[in-house]
Coordinates of C-alpha atoms in Angstrom, one line a residue:
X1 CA -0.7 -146.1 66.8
X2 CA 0.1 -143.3 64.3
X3 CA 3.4 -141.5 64.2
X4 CA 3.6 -138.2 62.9
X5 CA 6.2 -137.5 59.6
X6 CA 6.4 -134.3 59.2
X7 CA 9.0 -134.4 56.7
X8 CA 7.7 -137.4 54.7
X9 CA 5.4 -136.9 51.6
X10 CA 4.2 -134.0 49.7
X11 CA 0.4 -132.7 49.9
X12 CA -0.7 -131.3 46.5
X13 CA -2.7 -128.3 47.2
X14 CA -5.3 -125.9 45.6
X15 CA -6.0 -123.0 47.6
X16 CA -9.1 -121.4 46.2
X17 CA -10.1 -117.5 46.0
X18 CA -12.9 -115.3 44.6
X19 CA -10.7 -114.3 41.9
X20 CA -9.0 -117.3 40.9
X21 CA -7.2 -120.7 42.3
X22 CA -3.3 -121.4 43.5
X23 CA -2.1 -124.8 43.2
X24 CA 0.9 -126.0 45.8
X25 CA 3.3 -128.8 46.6
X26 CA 4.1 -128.5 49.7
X27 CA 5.2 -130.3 53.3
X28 CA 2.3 -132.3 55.2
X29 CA 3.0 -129.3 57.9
X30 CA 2.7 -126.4 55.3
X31 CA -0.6 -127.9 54.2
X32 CA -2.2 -128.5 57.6
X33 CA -1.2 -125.1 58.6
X34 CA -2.9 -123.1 56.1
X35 CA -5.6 -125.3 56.4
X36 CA -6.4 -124.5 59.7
X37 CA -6.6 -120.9 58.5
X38 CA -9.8 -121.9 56.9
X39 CA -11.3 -123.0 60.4
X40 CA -10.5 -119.7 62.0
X41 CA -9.7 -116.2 60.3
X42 CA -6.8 -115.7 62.6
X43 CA -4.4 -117.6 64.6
X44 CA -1.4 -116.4 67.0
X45 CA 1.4 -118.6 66.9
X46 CA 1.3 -120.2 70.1
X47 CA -2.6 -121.7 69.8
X48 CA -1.1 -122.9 66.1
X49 CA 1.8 -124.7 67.7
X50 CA -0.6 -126.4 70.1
X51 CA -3.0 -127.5 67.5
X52 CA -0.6 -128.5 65.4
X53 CA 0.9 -130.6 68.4
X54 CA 4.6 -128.8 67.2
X55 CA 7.2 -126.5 68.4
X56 CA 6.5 -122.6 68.0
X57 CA 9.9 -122.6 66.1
X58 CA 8.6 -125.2 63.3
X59 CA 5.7 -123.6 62.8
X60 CA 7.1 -120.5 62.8
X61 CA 9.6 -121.9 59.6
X62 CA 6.7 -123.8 57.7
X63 CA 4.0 -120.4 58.0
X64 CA 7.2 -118.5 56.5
X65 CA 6.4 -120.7 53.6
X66 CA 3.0 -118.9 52.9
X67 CA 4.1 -115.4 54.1
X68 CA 6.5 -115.6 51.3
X69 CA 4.3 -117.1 48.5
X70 CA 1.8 -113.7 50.0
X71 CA -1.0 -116.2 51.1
X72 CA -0.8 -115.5 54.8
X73 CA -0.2 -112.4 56.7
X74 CA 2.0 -112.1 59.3
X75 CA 1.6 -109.7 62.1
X76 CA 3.5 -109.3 65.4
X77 CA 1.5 -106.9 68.2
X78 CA 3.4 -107.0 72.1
X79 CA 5.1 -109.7 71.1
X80 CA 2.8 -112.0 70.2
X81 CA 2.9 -113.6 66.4
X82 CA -0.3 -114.3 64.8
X83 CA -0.9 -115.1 60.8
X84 CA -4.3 -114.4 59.0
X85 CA -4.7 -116.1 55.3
X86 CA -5.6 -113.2 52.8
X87 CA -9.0 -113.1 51.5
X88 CA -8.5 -112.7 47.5
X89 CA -5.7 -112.9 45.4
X90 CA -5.2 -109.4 44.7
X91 CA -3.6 -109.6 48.3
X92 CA -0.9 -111.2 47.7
X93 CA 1.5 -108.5 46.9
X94 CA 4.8 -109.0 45.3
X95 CA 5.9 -112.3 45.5
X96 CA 9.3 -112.7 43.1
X97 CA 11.5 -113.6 46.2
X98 CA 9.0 -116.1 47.3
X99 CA 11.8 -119.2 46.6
X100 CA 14.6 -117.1 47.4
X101 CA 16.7 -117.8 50.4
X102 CA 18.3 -115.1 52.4
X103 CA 21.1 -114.9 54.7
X104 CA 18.5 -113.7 57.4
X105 CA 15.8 -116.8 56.8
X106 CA 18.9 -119.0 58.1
X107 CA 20.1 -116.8 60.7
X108 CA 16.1 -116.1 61.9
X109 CA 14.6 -119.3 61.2
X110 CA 17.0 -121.9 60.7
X111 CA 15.2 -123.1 57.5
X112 CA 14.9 -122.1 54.0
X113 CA 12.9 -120.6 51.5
X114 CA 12.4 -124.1 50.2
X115 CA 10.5 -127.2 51.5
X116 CA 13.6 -129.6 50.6
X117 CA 15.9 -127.2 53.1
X118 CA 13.5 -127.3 55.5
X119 CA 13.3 -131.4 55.7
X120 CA 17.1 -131.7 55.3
X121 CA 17.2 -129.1 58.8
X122 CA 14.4 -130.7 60.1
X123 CA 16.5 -134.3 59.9
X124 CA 19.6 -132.4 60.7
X125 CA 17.9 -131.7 63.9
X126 CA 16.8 -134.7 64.9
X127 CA 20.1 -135.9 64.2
X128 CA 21.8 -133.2 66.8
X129 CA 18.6 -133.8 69.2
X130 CA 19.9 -137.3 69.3
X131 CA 23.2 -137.1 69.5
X132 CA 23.0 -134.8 72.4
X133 CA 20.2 -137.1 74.1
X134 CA 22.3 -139.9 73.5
X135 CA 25.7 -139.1 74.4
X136 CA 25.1 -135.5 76.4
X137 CA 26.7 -132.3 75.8
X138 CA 29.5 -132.1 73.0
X139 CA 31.6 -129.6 71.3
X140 CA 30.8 -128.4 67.6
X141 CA 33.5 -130.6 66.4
X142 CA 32.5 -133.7 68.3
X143 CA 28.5 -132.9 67.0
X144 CA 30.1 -132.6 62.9
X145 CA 32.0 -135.6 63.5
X146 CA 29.4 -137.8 65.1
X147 CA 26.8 -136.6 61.9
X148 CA 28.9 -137.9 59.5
X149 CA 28.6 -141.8 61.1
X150 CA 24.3 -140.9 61.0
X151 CA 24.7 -139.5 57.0
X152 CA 24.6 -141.7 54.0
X153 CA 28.3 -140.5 52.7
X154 CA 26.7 -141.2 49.5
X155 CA 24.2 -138.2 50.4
X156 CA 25.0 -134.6 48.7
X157 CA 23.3 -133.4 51.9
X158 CA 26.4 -133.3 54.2
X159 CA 26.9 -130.2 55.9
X160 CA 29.7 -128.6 56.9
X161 CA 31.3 -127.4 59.9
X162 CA 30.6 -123.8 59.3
X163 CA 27.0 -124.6 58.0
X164 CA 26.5 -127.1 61.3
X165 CA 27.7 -124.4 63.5
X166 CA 25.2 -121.8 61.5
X167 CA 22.1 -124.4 62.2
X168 CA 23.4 -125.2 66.0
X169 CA 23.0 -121.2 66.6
X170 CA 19.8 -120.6 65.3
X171 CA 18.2 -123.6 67.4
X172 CA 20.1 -121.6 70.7
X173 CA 18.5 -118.2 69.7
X174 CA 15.5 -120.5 69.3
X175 CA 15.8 -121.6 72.7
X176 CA 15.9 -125.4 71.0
X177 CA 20.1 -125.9 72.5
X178 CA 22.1 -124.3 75.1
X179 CA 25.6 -123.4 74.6
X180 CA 28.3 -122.7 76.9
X181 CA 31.6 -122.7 76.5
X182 CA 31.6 -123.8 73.4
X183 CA 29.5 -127.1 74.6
X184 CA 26.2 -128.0 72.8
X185 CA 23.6 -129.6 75.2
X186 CA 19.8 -129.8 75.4
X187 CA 17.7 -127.9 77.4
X188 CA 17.0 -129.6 80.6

């Protein structure tokens, strides 16, 4: 059978416009993302997630990607997220802080700017979903100290407590954990 990777391998990819051509490294996820865009014109986030076969909350992060680099649109109406890819390069808009990771991405989206963060948050999470499968719900402290027995201490990836604690809030507001009291858990 074949097990999806999302954070394994890189897709080189050459987006193609009237007015010219954009060539990408990205994630397996980015790629089949904006490559659905081709099939339809405009996708709401929910019918992405579903044909993507991932949570709205991932896709959300890896269609960031593109916002940023001013391929896709992004458009929120009652609530409901959709993205549309733009027709021709002169789009695009300014794109400068395309890379650039801001204090919001991580406090919105739980990912950053860049496709390494967002495999290193991706494996942090399924680190933390484990954990808390595994053993149930646990304090911050027990989660940090429990991550450092999964992580190569080789690894410059480590994160910190304060940084764990930053990534552990943004999958609550994402609906992803449930806190209380200062315990950790899944959602049931």
């Amino acid at each position: 059978s074949l097990v999806w990777k999302s954070s394994l391998g890189r897709v080189q990819l050459e987006l193609e416009f009237p007015s010219g051509s954009l060539d990408f490294e990205v994630s397996p996820t980015q790629a089949s993302a904006v490559c659905l865009l081709e099939d339809h014109a405009r996708w709401n986030l929910a019918d992405l997630s579903t044909k993507l076969g991932l949570p709205e909350s991932t896709v959300h992060r890896q269609m960031t990607y593109w916002v940023r680099q001013g391929i896709v649109k992004e458009e929120s109406v009652e609530g409901v997220v959709s993205y549309q890819c733009i027709n021709d390069l002169d789009e695009r808009g300014d794109t400068t802080n395309a890379g650039v990771l801001l204090i919001d991405d991580v406090q919105e989206e739980g990912g950053a700017g860049n496709d390494d963060n967002d495999e290193m948050n991706e494996r942090y999470w399924q680190y933390t979903r484990g954990i808390l499968c595994n053993l149930g719900q646990m304090p911050l402290e027990r989660i940090h100290q429990m991550m450092k027995f999964a992580i190569d201490p080789d690894c410059d990836d480590e994160l910190s407590q304060p940084e764990l604690k930053t990534l552990l809030d943004v999958w609550v507001r994402q609906k992803e954990l449930l806190c209380s009291g200062g315990m950790y858990s899944l959602p049931a």
